[in-house]
Short mmCIF file of C-alpha atoms in Angstrom, two decimals:
data_model
loop_
_atom_site.label_atom_id
_atom_site.label_comp_id
_atom_site.label_asym_id
_atom_site.label_seq_id
_atom_site.Cartn_x
_atom_site.Cartn_y
_atom_site.Cartn_z
CA MET A 105 -21.58 3.31 -7.67
CA GLY A 106 -22.87 2.35 -4.24
CA ARG A 107 -23.39 4.83 -1.43
CA THR A 108 -19.96 3.76 0.00
CA GLN A 109 -18.06 4.53 -3.28
CA ARG A 110 -20.02 7.81 -3.68
CA LEU A 111 -18.65 8.92 -0.37
CA VAL A 112 -14.89 8.01 -0.96
CA PHE A 113 -15.20 9.52 -4.38
CA ALA A 114 -16.25 12.96 -2.93
CA ILE A 115 -13.48 12.71 -0.36
CA GLY A 116 -10.80 11.99 -3.08
CA LEU A 117 -12.14 14.71 -5.17
CA ILE A 118 -11.82 17.17 -2.12
CA TRP A 119 -8.41 16.14 -0.99
CA GLY A 120 -7.32 16.65 -4.71
CA LEU A 121 -8.64 20.32 -4.61
CA LEU A 122 -7.27 21.01 -1.29
CA PRO A 123 -4.11 22.77 -2.40
CA LEU A 124 -6.24 24.73 -4.72
CA LEU A 125 -8.39 25.91 -1.83
CA LEU A 126 -5.32 26.94 0.02
CA GLY A 127 -3.83 28.96 -3.00
CA ARG A 128 -1.56 26.27 -3.92
CA HIS A 129 -1.07 23.38 -6.83
CA TRP A 130 -0.02 20.04 -7.58
CA ILE A 131 3.46 20.31 -9.08
CA GLY A 132 6.07 17.86 -10.75
CA LEU A 133 8.46 17.52 -13.54
CA ASP A 134 6.27 15.04 -15.52
CA LEU A 135 3.18 16.75 -14.43
CA MET A 136 4.32 20.10 -15.72
CA ARG A 137 6.30 19.25 -18.77
CA MET A 138 3.53 16.54 -20.34
CA ASP A 139 0.30 17.33 -18.98
CA LEU A 140 0.36 21.08 -18.32
CA GLY A 141 2.14 21.85 -21.58
CA GLY A 142 0.17 19.16 -23.56
CA MET A 143 -3.15 20.60 -22.54
CA CYS A 144 -2.08 24.20 -23.23
CA GLU A 145 -1.06 23.10 -26.91
CA TRP A 146 -4.32 21.19 -26.85
CA ARG A 147 -6.51 24.23 -26.01
CA ASN A 148 -4.53 26.21 -28.82
CA LEU A 149 -5.36 24.04 -31.58
CA LEU A 150 -8.96 23.41 -30.70
CA PHE A 151 -9.93 26.89 -29.88
CA SER A 152 -7.96 28.35 -33.08
CA GLY A 153 -9.90 25.76 -35.26
CA LYS A 154 -6.89 23.68 -36.01
CA PRO A 155 -7.00 19.93 -36.17
CA LEU A 156 -5.47 17.94 -33.31
CA TRP A 157 -3.59 15.41 -35.50
CA ILE A 158 -0.45 17.53 -35.76
CA ALA A 159 0.90 19.72 -33.25
CA PRO A 160 3.57 22.15 -34.61
CA HIS A 161 5.25 23.42 -31.43
CA PRO A 162 6.43 20.54 -29.43
CA GLY A 163 9.25 18.64 -30.55
CA ASN A 164 9.35 20.84 -33.94
CA GLY A 165 6.10 18.93 -34.82
CA VAL A 166 4.28 15.64 -33.18
CA PRO A 167 1.52 13.47 -34.33
CA PHE A 168 -0.41 14.89 -31.39
CA ALA A 169 -3.76 12.99 -31.47
CA VAL A 170 -2.16 9.65 -31.44
CA ASP A 171 0.40 10.47 -28.89
CA PRO A 172 -0.68 8.47 -25.90
CA LEU A 173 0.48 10.98 -23.42
CA GLN A 174 -1.75 13.59 -24.51
CA GLY A 175 -4.72 11.72 -23.92
CA VAL A 176 -7.08 13.08 -27.04
CA PHE A 177 -9.11 9.89 -26.94
CA TYR A 178 -8.97 9.52 -23.04
CA PRO A 179 -12.66 10.74 -22.16
CA ILE A 180 -11.92 11.73 -18.58
CA LYS A 181 -9.40 14.25 -19.93
CA TRP A 182 -12.11 16.06 -21.97
CA LEU A 183 -13.74 17.14 -18.41
CA TYR A 184 -10.69 19.42 -17.67
CA PHE A 185 -8.50 19.79 -20.48
CA TRP A 186 -10.00 23.17 -21.24
CA LEU A 187 -9.34 24.89 -17.96
CA PRO A 188 -6.61 27.26 -17.82
CA GLY A 189 -3.18 26.78 -16.64
CA TYR A 190 -2.79 25.02 -13.54
CA LEU A 191 -6.42 24.48 -13.01
CA SER A 192 -6.44 21.57 -15.44
CA THR A 193 -3.43 19.52 -13.69
CA ASP A 194 -5.28 20.53 -10.36
CA PHE A 195 -8.32 18.81 -11.62
CA GLN A 196 -6.57 16.12 -13.07
CA VAL A 197 -5.15 14.77 -10.10
CA ALA A 198 -8.23 15.48 -8.10
CA ILE A 199 -10.51 13.33 -10.51
CA HIS A 200 -7.92 10.67 -10.38
CA PHE A 201 -7.65 10.62 -6.67
CA ALA A 202 -11.37 10.20 -6.89
CA ILE A 203 -11.52 7.49 -9.19
CA ALA A 204 -8.63 5.72 -6.97
CA ALA A 205 -10.70 5.80 -3.89
CA SER A 206 -14.17 4.42 -5.36
CA GLY A 207 -12.26 1.82 -7.32
CA ALA A 208 -10.48 0.84 -4.28
CA ALA A 209 -13.67 0.52 -2.20
CA LEU A 210 -15.04 -1.69 -4.80
CA LEU A 211 -11.69 -3.85 -4.73
CA ALA A 212 -12.12 -4.07 -0.98
CA LYS A 213 -15.78 -5.56 -1.48
CA SER A 214 -14.73 -8.14 -3.97
CA PHE A 215 -12.30 -9.18 -1.40
CA GLY A 216 -15.34 -9.65 1.34
CA LEU A 217 -15.48 -6.19 3.09
CA THR A 218 -18.47 -4.22 2.92
CA GLY A 219 -19.75 -0.71 4.24
CA ARG A 220 -17.34 1.04 6.58
CA ASN A 221 -14.73 -1.35 6.34
CA SER A 222 -14.46 -1.06 2.74
CA ALA A 223 -14.68 2.64 3.12
CA PHE A 224 -11.72 2.65 5.33
CA PHE A 225 -9.47 0.63 2.96
CA ALA A 226 -10.11 3.15 0.36
CA LEU A 227 -9.08 5.95 2.34
CA ILE A 228 -5.81 4.06 3.48
CA TYR A 229 -5.40 3.43 -0.28
CA LEU A 230 -6.09 7.22 -1.31
CA PHE A 231 -3.69 8.73 1.52
CA SER A 232 -0.87 6.05 0.64
CA GLY A 233 2.72 7.69 0.07
CA THR A 234 2.78 6.29 -3.28
CA LEU A 235 -0.48 7.29 -4.80
CA ILE A 236 0.16 10.65 -3.54
CA ASP A 237 3.42 10.77 -4.99
CA LEU A 238 2.14 9.32 -8.48
CA SER A 239 0.24 13.12 -8.59
CA ARG A 240 3.56 14.43 -9.97
CA HIS A 241 4.20 11.67 -12.57
CA SER A 242 1.45 12.32 -15.13
CA VAL A 243 -0.06 9.33 -16.54
CA TYR A 244 1.15 6.90 -14.15
CA LEU A 245 -1.33 8.52 -11.73
CA PHE A 246 -4.06 7.24 -14.18
CA GLY A 247 -2.41 3.81 -13.50
CA GLY A 248 -3.25 4.00 -9.50
CA ALA A 249 -6.63 5.32 -10.39
CA TRP A 250 -7.80 2.52 -12.80
CA LEU A 251 -5.82 -0.72 -11.56
CA PRO A 252 -8.30 -1.25 -8.54
CA TRP A 253 -11.11 -1.03 -10.76
CA VAL A 254 -9.53 -3.63 -13.27
CA TRP A 255 -8.89 -5.90 -10.30
CA ALA A 256 -12.32 -5.46 -8.56
CA PHE A 257 -14.34 -5.90 -11.89
CA VAL A 258 -12.56 -9.03 -13.15
CA ARG A 259 -12.88 -10.85 -9.34
CA LEU A 260 -16.70 -9.92 -9.58
CA GLY A 261 -17.24 -11.16 -13.24
CA ARG A 262 -17.96 -7.87 -14.80
CA GLY A 263 -16.84 -8.01 -18.22
CA SER A 264 -17.92 -4.51 -19.45
CA GLY A 265 -16.28 -2.98 -16.56
CA THR A 266 -13.15 -4.97 -17.09
CA VAL A 267 -12.94 -3.72 -20.73
CA PHE A 268 -13.75 -0.41 -19.65
CA SER A 269 -11.26 0.13 -17.06
CA LEU A 270 -8.38 -1.73 -19.20
CA SER A 271 -9.16 0.51 -21.82
CA MET A 272 -8.79 3.75 -19.83
CA LEU A 273 -5.38 2.56 -19.04
CA LEU A 274 -4.45 2.46 -22.82
CA LEU A 275 -6.47 5.46 -23.82
CA GLY A 276 -4.99 7.53 -20.96
CA GLY A 277 -1.28 6.38 -21.84
CA ASP A 278 -0.30 4.35 -19.07
CA ALA A 279 0.61 1.00 -20.69
CA PHE A 280 2.91 -0.11 -18.03
CA ALA A 281 0.04 -0.15 -15.70
CA TRP A 282 -2.18 -1.96 -18.16
CA SER A 283 0.53 -4.63 -18.58
CA TRP A 284 -0.15 -5.13 -14.78
CA GLY A 285 -3.88 -5.08 -15.35
CA ALA A 286 -3.47 -7.74 -17.92
CA PHE A 287 -1.59 -9.92 -15.82
CA ILE A 288 -4.07 -9.74 -13.14
CA VAL A 289 -7.22 -10.45 -15.58
CA CYS A 290 -5.23 -13.38 -16.89
CA ALA A 291 -4.34 -15.06 -13.46
CA GLU A 292 -7.77 -14.33 -12.27
CA GLY A 293 -9.31 -15.99 -15.25
CA VAL A 294 -6.83 -19.12 -15.35
CA ILE A 295 -5.86 -19.46 -11.36
CA ALA A 296 -8.84 -18.11 -9.47
CA SER A 297 -12.02 -18.64 -11.51
CA ARG A 298 -14.04 -21.80 -10.50
CA PRO A 299 -14.75 -23.07 -13.30
CA ARG A 300 -11.77 -21.58 -15.16
CA SER A 301 -13.21 -19.28 -17.78
CA MET A 302 -11.74 -17.93 -21.05
CA LYS A 303 -13.76 -14.65 -20.78
CA PRO A 304 -11.09 -12.62 -18.83
CA PHE A 305 -9.02 -13.18 -22.15
CA LEU A 306 -11.67 -11.92 -24.52
CA TRP A 307 -12.12 -8.99 -22.16
CA LEU A 308 -8.28 -8.28 -22.60
CA GLY A 309 -8.41 -8.49 -26.15
CA LEU A 310 -11.15 -6.22 -26.36
CA SER A 311 -9.46 -3.46 -24.36
CA ALA A 312 -6.09 -3.96 -26.60
CA CYS A 313 -8.55 -3.51 -29.82
CA ILE A 314 -9.68 -0.22 -28.19
CA GLY A 315 -6.20 0.99 -26.70
CA ALA A 316 -4.83 0.33 -30.55
CA LEU A 317 -6.60 3.29 -31.63
CA VAL A 318 -3.77 5.30 -30.26
CA TRP A 319 -1.09 2.66 -29.61
CA GLY A 320 -1.05 1.21 -33.16
CA PRO A 321 0.15 4.44 -34.63
CA ALA A 322 2.28 5.56 -31.42
CA TRP A 323 4.22 2.18 -31.71
CA ARG A 324 4.82 2.51 -35.29
CA GLU A 325 6.28 6.15 -34.46
CA LEU A 326 8.31 4.89 -31.68
CA SER A 327 9.55 2.08 -33.84
CA SER A 328 11.25 4.63 -36.45
CA GLY A 329 13.45 5.91 -33.30
CA VAL A 330 15.68 4.99 -30.58
CA ARG A 331 12.97 3.02 -29.03
CA GLN A 332 12.83 0.69 -31.86
CA SER A 333 14.58 -2.11 -29.95
CA GLY A 334 13.58 -0.84 -26.39
CA PHE A 335 16.33 0.60 -23.82
CA SER A 336 19.56 -1.12 -23.02
CA ILE A 337 19.26 -3.19 -20.05
CA LYS A 338 21.33 -1.12 -17.73
CA THR A 339 18.97 2.11 -18.71
CA ALA A 340 15.82 -0.21 -18.43
CA LEU A 341 16.91 -1.13 -14.68
CA SER A 342 18.05 2.38 -13.57
CA LEU A 343 16.19 3.84 -10.73
CA SER A 344 15.41 0.40 -9.24
CA TRP A 345 13.94 0.42 -5.54
CA ASP A 346 16.89 -0.20 -3.31
CA PRO A 347 16.40 -2.24 -0.10
CA VAL A 348 18.15 0.58 1.94
CA ASP A 349 15.30 2.66 0.89
CA ILE A 350 12.88 0.91 3.29
CA PHE A 351 12.99 4.02 5.70
CA GLY A 352 11.20 5.70 3.04
CA VAL A 353 8.37 3.01 3.46
CA LEU A 354 8.42 2.82 7.25
CA LEU A 355 8.57 6.66 7.85
CA PRO A 356 6.75 9.48 6.21
CA GLY A 357 8.36 12.26 4.38
CA VAL A 358 11.77 11.28 5.03
CA PHE A 359 12.80 11.30 1.30
CA ARG A 360 11.40 14.73 0.81
CA ARG A 361 14.11 17.07 -0.51
CA GLY A 362 15.07 19.52 2.20
CA PHE A 363 13.91 16.97 4.85
CA PHE A 364 17.88 16.18 5.78
CA GLY A 365 19.69 19.39 5.32
CA GLU A 366 19.90 20.49 1.82
CA GLY A 367 18.82 17.08 0.45
CA SER A 368 17.02 14.20 1.79
CA LEU A 369 17.32 11.22 4.02
CA TRP A 370 17.78 9.31 0.41
CA ASN A 371 20.80 11.63 -0.76
CA TRP A 372 22.42 10.88 2.54
CA ILE A 373 21.87 6.95 2.06
CA HIS A 374 22.96 7.36 -1.25
CA GLY A 375 26.25 8.96 -0.92
CA GLY A 376 25.03 12.49 -0.74
CA GLY A 377 24.67 14.46 -4.37
CA VAL A 378 21.86 15.65 -6.13
CA GLY A 379 19.07 13.54 -7.54
CA ALA A 380 16.00 11.57 -6.03
CA PRO A 381 14.17 8.22 -6.28
CA TRP A 382 11.56 7.83 -9.03
CA ASN A 383 9.24 7.43 -6.23
CA GLU A 384 9.80 9.83 -3.52
CA SER A 385 6.98 8.82 -1.09
CA PRO A 386 6.74 4.91 -0.85
CA TYR A 387 5.10 5.38 2.73
CA LEU A 388 3.10 2.46 4.02
CA GLY A 389 4.13 2.87 7.63
CA ILE A 390 5.66 0.57 10.25
CA PHE A 391 2.47 -1.01 11.04
CA ALA A 392 1.25 -1.96 7.46
CA SER A 393 4.43 -2.66 6.30
CA THR A 394 4.72 -5.23 9.09
CA ALA A 395 1.24 -6.43 8.50
CA ALA A 396 1.80 -7.16 4.65
CA VAL A 397 4.75 -9.12 5.37
CA PHE A 398 3.40 -11.08 8.48
CA TYR A 399 0.33 -11.96 6.85
CA PHE A 400 1.53 -12.97 3.53
CA LEU A 401 3.94 -15.49 5.35
CA ARG A 402 1.03 -16.68 7.41
CA ALA A 403 -1.17 -17.22 4.23
CA LEU A 404 1.89 -19.38 2.65
CA ILE A 405 2.30 -21.41 5.66
CA LYS A 406 -1.30 -22.16 5.82
CA ARG A 407 -1.19 -22.90 2.03
CA GLU A 408 -3.86 -20.18 1.08
CA PHE A 409 -2.31 -20.05 -2.37
CA LEU A 410 -4.71 -23.16 -2.85
CA ASN A 411 -7.61 -20.79 -2.07
CA PRO A 412 -8.88 -19.35 -5.50
CA ARG A 413 -9.87 -16.01 -3.98
CA TYR A 414 -6.55 -14.91 -2.64
CA SER A 415 -4.27 -16.95 -4.79
CA VAL A 416 -3.56 -14.10 -7.30
CA LEU A 417 -2.72 -11.73 -4.80
CA LEU A 418 -0.27 -14.07 -3.22
CA ILE A 419 1.61 -14.23 -6.62
CA THR A 420 1.08 -10.35 -7.38
CA PHE A 421 2.77 -9.18 -4.07
CA PRO A 422 6.09 -11.14 -4.31
CA LEU A 423 6.42 -10.41 -7.91
CA SER A 424 5.64 -7.01 -7.84
CA LEU A 425 8.34 -6.68 -5.26
CA LEU A 426 10.92 -8.50 -7.26
CA PHE A 427 10.31 -6.40 -10.20
CA ALA A 428 10.45 -3.18 -8.23
CA LEU A 429 13.99 -4.46 -6.78
CA GLY A 430 15.12 -4.40 -10.33
CA SER A 431 19.03 -4.39 -10.62
CA HIS A 432 18.92 -5.53 -6.63
CA PHE A 433 17.38 -8.95 -7.89
CA LEU A 434 19.90 -11.15 -9.22
CA LEU A 435 17.81 -12.71 -11.75
CA SER A 436 16.59 -9.37 -13.53
CA GLU A 437 19.30 -9.33 -16.15
CA PRO A 438 18.66 -12.75 -17.19
CA ILE A 439 14.92 -12.26 -17.18
CA TYR A 440 15.18 -9.19 -19.17
CA ARG A 441 17.59 -10.86 -21.79
CA ALA A 442 14.74 -13.65 -22.16
CA PHE A 443 11.97 -11.12 -22.39
CA PRO A 444 13.40 -8.02 -24.48
CA LEU A 445 10.06 -6.52 -24.48
CA LEU A 446 10.35 -5.77 -20.78
CA THR A 447 13.29 -3.17 -22.05
CA ASN A 448 10.71 -0.95 -23.06
CA PHE A 449 9.60 -0.15 -19.59
CA ARG A 450 12.39 1.86 -17.71
CA TYR A 451 12.83 2.46 -14.03
CA PRO A 452 11.53 -0.67 -11.96
CA ALA A 453 10.54 1.36 -8.98
CA LYS A 454 7.29 2.30 -11.18
CA HIS A 455 6.33 -1.32 -10.19
CA TRP A 456 5.45 0.34 -6.86
CA VAL A 457 2.16 1.40 -8.30
CA ILE A 458 1.12 -2.45 -8.08
CA LEU A 459 3.19 -3.13 -4.84
CA ASN A 460 1.63 -0.60 -3.08
CA LEU A 461 -2.09 -1.89 -3.93
CA SER A 462 -1.10 -5.38 -3.20
CA SER A 463 0.53 -4.64 0.11
CA LEU A 464 -2.46 -2.85 1.49
CA LEU A 465 -4.83 -5.72 0.34
CA TRP A 466 -2.98 -8.04 2.85
CA LEU A 467 -4.40 -5.41 5.64
CA VAL A 468 -7.85 -6.58 4.97
CA THR A 469 -8.06 -10.19 3.50
CA PRO A 470 -6.63 -11.81 6.43
CA SER A 471 -9.24 -10.03 8.79
CA SER A 472 -12.34 -11.62 7.20
CA PRO A 473 -11.59 -14.75 5.03
CA PHE A 474 -8.48 -16.12 6.81
CA ASP A 475 -9.29 -15.61 10.40
CA PRO A 476 -12.36 -16.87 12.25
CA ALA A 477 -11.95 -13.95 14.64
CA ALA A 478 -12.63 -11.72 11.84
CA LYS A 479 -14.78 -9.26 13.54
CA ARG A 480 -12.50 -8.62 16.49
CA VAL A 481 -9.56 -8.17 14.14
CA GLU A 482 -11.25 -5.73 11.97
CA ARG A 483 -12.25 -3.72 15.19
CA ILE A 484 -8.84 -3.70 16.32
CA PHE A 485 -7.46 -2.38 12.85
CA PHE A 486 -9.93 0.12 11.94
#
């Protein structure tokens, strides 16, 4: 890693450990149920000298080692699984915040930013509402951490890095983010590479072979239960991102429980009652959101989709938005019927993982390659 990446890595690590220094902890239903409980079982098995293949306590016995959510073959998890109690989950969040920040800095570099500006972009991504909200969503934080690396490595033509970062997504248990990573790798290979190269497909295949170490047995296990044919379309499209939830994108913390009386603004918008959106903090800010839409439309008008350096971003941004809309997009059900494999991925709001990243990229790409007054625009923004 370069100096800028090391700097933002350190900032991300400190940011993730800040609650611990203040006597607090990162919490969330998925984080507590999947990671905290899983790592407790992991420690119990390992320290008692028992094999990790079968865990007798969760679910009346589960194939622990090949359960992707447990991350036994995910090397990053070996850095902290042995820590007691909440320390293990606190370090999980902190380390992946650091990985996300350093990956975002490299991604900014691949789009033409250097030094201070790439560091600023990394910090914007680190403190974005969606990435912070992912801290409570278990393996989905791994997706937010490794996707910038995948995109950066394939743009820079680094095959080993692309294979490694894609493999980390699968070994960490986030097949959802791996699917987006696979799309980006293929798109960069087919659309953006000049001359077009088949190497990205080779890198993708190698990562799939590595991930099959856990996902092969896991898929066999899933196919014997209720997930054999995926979810129903109605279930798969539940917790879609509603356009009226734009307030949570523009204003910080308004979907936080307790912000609006006993509930949140989200509860009031959706008729009261209990419940919460999958992404309780999609915050980008008024400036960032407006700039993303403005520069996207500007790029379309200027036909920048013909520019191989930015054509994949021009596709990824609107595509991730349409997928995030889910049931609020008229063509979603026909698409899910045509591609039944999509029904294995519940909750379209999860697409905010890539929508958040692609939205923020519009803040930096027009500054340098699209605008002749690049230096002036960067100074104004940063």
